[in-house]
PDB file of C-alpha atoms in Angstrom:
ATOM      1  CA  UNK D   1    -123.523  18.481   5.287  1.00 65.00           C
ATOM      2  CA  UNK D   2    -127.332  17.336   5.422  1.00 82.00           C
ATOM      3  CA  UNK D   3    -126.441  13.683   5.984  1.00 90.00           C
ATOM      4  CA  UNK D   4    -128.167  11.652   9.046  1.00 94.00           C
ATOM      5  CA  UNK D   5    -126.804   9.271  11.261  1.00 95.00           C
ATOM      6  CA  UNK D   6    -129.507   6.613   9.310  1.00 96.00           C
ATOM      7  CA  UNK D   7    -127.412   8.109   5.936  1.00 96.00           C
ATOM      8  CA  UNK D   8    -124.199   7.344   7.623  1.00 96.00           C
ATOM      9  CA  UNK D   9    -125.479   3.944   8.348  1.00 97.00           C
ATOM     10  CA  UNK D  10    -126.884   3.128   4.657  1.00 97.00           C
ATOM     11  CA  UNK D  11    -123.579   4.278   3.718  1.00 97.00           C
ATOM     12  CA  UNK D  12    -121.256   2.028   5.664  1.00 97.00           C
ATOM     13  CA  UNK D  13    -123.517  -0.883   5.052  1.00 97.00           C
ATOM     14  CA  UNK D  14    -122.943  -0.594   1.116  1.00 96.00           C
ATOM     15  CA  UNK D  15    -119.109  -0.382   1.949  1.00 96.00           C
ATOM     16  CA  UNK D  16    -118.842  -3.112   4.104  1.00 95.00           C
ATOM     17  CA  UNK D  17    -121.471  -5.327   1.095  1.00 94.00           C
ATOM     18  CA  UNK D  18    -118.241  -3.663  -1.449  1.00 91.00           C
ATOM     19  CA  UNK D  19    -115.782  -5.004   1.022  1.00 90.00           C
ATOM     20  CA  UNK D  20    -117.424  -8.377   0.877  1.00 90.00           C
ATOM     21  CA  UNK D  21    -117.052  -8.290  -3.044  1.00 84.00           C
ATOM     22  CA  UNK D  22    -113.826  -7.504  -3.450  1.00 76.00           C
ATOM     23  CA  UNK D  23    -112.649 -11.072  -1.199  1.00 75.00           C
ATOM     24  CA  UNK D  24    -114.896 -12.678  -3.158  1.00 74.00           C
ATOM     25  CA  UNK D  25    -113.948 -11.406  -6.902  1.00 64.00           C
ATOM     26  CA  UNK D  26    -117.479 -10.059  -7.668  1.00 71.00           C
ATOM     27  CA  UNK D  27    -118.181  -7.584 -10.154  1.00 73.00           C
ATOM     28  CA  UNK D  28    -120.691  -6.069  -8.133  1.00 80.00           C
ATOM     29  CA  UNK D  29    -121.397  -3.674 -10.000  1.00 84.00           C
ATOM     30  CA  UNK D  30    -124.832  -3.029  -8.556  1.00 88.00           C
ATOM     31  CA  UNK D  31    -123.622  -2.767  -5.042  1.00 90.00           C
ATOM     32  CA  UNK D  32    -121.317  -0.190  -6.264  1.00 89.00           C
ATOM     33  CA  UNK D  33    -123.800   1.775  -8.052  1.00 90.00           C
ATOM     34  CA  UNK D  34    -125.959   1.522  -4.131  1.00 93.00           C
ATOM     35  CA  UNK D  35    -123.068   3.017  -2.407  1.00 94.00           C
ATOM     36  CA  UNK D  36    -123.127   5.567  -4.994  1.00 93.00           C
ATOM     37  CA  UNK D  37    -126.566   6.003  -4.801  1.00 94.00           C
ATOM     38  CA  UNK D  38    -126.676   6.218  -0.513  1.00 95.00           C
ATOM     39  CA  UNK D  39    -124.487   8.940  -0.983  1.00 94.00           C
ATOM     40  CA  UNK D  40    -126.268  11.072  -3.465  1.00 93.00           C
ATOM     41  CA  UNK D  41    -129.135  10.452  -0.933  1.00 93.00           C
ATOM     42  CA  UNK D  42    -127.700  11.936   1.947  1.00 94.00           C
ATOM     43  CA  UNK D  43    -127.169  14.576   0.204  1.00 91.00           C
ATOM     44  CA  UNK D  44    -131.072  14.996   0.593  1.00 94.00           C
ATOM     45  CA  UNK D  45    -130.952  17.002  -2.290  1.00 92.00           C
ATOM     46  CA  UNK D  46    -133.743  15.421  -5.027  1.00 92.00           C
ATOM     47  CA  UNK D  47    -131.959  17.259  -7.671  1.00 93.00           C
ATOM     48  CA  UNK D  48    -128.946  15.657  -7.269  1.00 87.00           C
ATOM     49  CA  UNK D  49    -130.696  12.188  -6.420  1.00 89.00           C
ATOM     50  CA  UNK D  50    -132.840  12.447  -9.889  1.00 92.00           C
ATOM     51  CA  UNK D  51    -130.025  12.615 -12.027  1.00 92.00           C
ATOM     52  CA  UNK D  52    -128.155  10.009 -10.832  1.00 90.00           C
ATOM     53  CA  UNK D  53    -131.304   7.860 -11.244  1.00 91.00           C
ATOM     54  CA  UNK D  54    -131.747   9.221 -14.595  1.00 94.00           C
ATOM     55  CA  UNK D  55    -127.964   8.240 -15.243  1.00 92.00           C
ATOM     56  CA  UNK D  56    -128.132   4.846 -13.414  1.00 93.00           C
ATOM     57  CA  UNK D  57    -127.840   2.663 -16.516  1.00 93.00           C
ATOM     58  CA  UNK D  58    -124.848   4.834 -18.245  1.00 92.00           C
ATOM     59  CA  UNK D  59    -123.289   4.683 -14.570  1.00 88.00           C
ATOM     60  CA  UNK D  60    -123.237   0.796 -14.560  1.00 89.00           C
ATOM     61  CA  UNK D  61    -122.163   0.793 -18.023  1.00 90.00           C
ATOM     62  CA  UNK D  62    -119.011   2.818 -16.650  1.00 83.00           C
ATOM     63  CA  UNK D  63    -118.817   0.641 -13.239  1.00 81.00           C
ATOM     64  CA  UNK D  64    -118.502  -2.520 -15.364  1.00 81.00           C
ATOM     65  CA  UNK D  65    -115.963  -1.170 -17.742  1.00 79.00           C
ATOM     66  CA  UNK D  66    -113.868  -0.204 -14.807  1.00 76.00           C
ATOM     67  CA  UNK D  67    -114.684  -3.002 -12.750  1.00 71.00           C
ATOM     68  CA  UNK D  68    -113.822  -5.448 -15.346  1.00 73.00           C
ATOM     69  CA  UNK D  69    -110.475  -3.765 -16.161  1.00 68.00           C
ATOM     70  CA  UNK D  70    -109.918  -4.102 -12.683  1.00 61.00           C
ATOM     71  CA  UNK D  71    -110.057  -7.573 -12.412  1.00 58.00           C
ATOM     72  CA  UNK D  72    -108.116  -8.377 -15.618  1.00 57.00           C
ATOM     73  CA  UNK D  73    -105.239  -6.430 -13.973  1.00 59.00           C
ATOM     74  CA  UNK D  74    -104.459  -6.582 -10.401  1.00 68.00           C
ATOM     75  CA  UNK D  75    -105.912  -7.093  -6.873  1.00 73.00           C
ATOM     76  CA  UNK D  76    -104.155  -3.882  -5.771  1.00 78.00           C
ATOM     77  CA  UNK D  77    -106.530  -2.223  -7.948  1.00 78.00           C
ATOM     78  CA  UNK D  78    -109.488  -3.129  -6.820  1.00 79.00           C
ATOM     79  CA  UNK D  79    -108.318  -2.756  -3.142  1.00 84.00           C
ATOM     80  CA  UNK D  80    -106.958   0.868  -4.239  1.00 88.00           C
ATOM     81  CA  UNK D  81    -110.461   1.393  -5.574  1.00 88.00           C
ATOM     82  CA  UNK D  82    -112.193   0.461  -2.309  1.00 92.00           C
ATOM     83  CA  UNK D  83    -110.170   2.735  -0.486  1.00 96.00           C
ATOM     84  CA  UNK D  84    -111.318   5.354  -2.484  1.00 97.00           C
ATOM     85  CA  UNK D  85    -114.968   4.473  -1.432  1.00 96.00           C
ATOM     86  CA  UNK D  86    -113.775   4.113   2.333  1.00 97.00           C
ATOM     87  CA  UNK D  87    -111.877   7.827   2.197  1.00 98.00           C
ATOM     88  CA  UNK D  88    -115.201   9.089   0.660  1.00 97.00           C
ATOM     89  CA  UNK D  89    -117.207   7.733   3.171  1.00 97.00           C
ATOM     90  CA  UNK D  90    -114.996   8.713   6.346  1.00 98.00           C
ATOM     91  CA  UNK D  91    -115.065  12.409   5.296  1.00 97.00           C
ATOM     92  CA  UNK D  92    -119.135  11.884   4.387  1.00 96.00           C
ATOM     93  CA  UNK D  93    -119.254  10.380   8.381  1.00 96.00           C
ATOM     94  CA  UNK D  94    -116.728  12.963   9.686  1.00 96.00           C
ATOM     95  CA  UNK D  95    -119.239  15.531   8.643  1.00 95.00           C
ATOM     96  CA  UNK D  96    -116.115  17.345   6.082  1.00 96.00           C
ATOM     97  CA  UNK D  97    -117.980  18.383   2.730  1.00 94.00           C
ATOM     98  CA  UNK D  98    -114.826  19.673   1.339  1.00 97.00           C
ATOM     99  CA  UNK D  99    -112.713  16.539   1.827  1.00 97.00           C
ATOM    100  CA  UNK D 100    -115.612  14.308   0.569  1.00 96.00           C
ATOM    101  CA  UNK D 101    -115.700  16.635  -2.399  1.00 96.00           C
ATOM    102  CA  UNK D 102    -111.931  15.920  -3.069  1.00 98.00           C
ATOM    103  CA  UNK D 103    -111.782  12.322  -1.984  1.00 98.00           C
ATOM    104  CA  UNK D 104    -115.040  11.989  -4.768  1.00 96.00           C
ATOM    105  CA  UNK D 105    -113.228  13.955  -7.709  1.00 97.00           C
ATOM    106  CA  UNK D 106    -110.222  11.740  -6.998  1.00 97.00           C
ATOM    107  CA  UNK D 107    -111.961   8.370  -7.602  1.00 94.00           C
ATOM    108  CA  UNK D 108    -113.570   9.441 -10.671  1.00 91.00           C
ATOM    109  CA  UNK D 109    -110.220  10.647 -12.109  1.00 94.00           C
ATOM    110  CA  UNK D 110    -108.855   7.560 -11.511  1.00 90.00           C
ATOM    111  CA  UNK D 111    -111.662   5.683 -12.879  1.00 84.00           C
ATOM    112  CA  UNK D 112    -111.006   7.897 -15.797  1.00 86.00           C
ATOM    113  CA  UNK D 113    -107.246   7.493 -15.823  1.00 86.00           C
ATOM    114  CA  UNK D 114    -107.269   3.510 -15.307  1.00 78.00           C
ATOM    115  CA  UNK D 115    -109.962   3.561 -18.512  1.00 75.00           C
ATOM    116  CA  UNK D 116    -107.831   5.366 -20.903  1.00 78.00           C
ATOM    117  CA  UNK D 117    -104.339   4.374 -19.666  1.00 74.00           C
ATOM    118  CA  UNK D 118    -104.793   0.866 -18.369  1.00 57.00           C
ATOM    119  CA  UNK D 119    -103.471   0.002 -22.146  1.00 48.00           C
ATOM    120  CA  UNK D 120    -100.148   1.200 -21.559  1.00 41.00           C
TER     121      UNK D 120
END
């Protein structure tokens, strides 16, 4: 992993900002899109960090569906959500590529699975 102990810190700060959101009932969308964002960063790989960018409105598009499907259902949701984000970001800090890898594949597919089943 090329991440940095400043990486780790931009990281955590974005969690604990999505921590804050989720007492209050925010969207925040945006802050979800920074943690997002922190992450491709520490990457340090400007490949990876351009097309996010270059995604970044089709991303928020996504993160509002999701987040406002979220909220029209249930709290344990959105806390099952964040501790997606907080098992990505202990295997990011725990220096584990693999298990950040797997911990990032599973919150997409359940962003994708609460999308497209959250009518049933």
């Amino acid at each position: 992993m090329r991440r940095n102990s400043d990486d780790i810190a931009n990281i955590r700060r974005r969690l604990e900002e999505l921590d804050n959101i989720v007492e209050t009932d925010e969207l925040g969308i945006k802050v979800d899109y920074a943690f997002h964002a922190a992450i491709a960063r520490a990457a340090h790989n400007i490949y990876y960090s351009s097309a996010l960018d270059s995604l970044r409105e089709q991303a928020l598009f996504g993160m509002n569906l999701t987040r406002r499907l979220s909220l029209s259902r249930t709290r344990t949701r959105i806390k099952a959500v964040q501790a997606e984000h907080r098992a990505i970001f202990q295997a990011i800090r725990d220096g584990d590529p693999e298990r950040a890898r797997q911990a990032m594949r599973a919150h997409i597919q359940s962003a994708k699975n609460w999308v497209f089943e959250s009518e049933q």
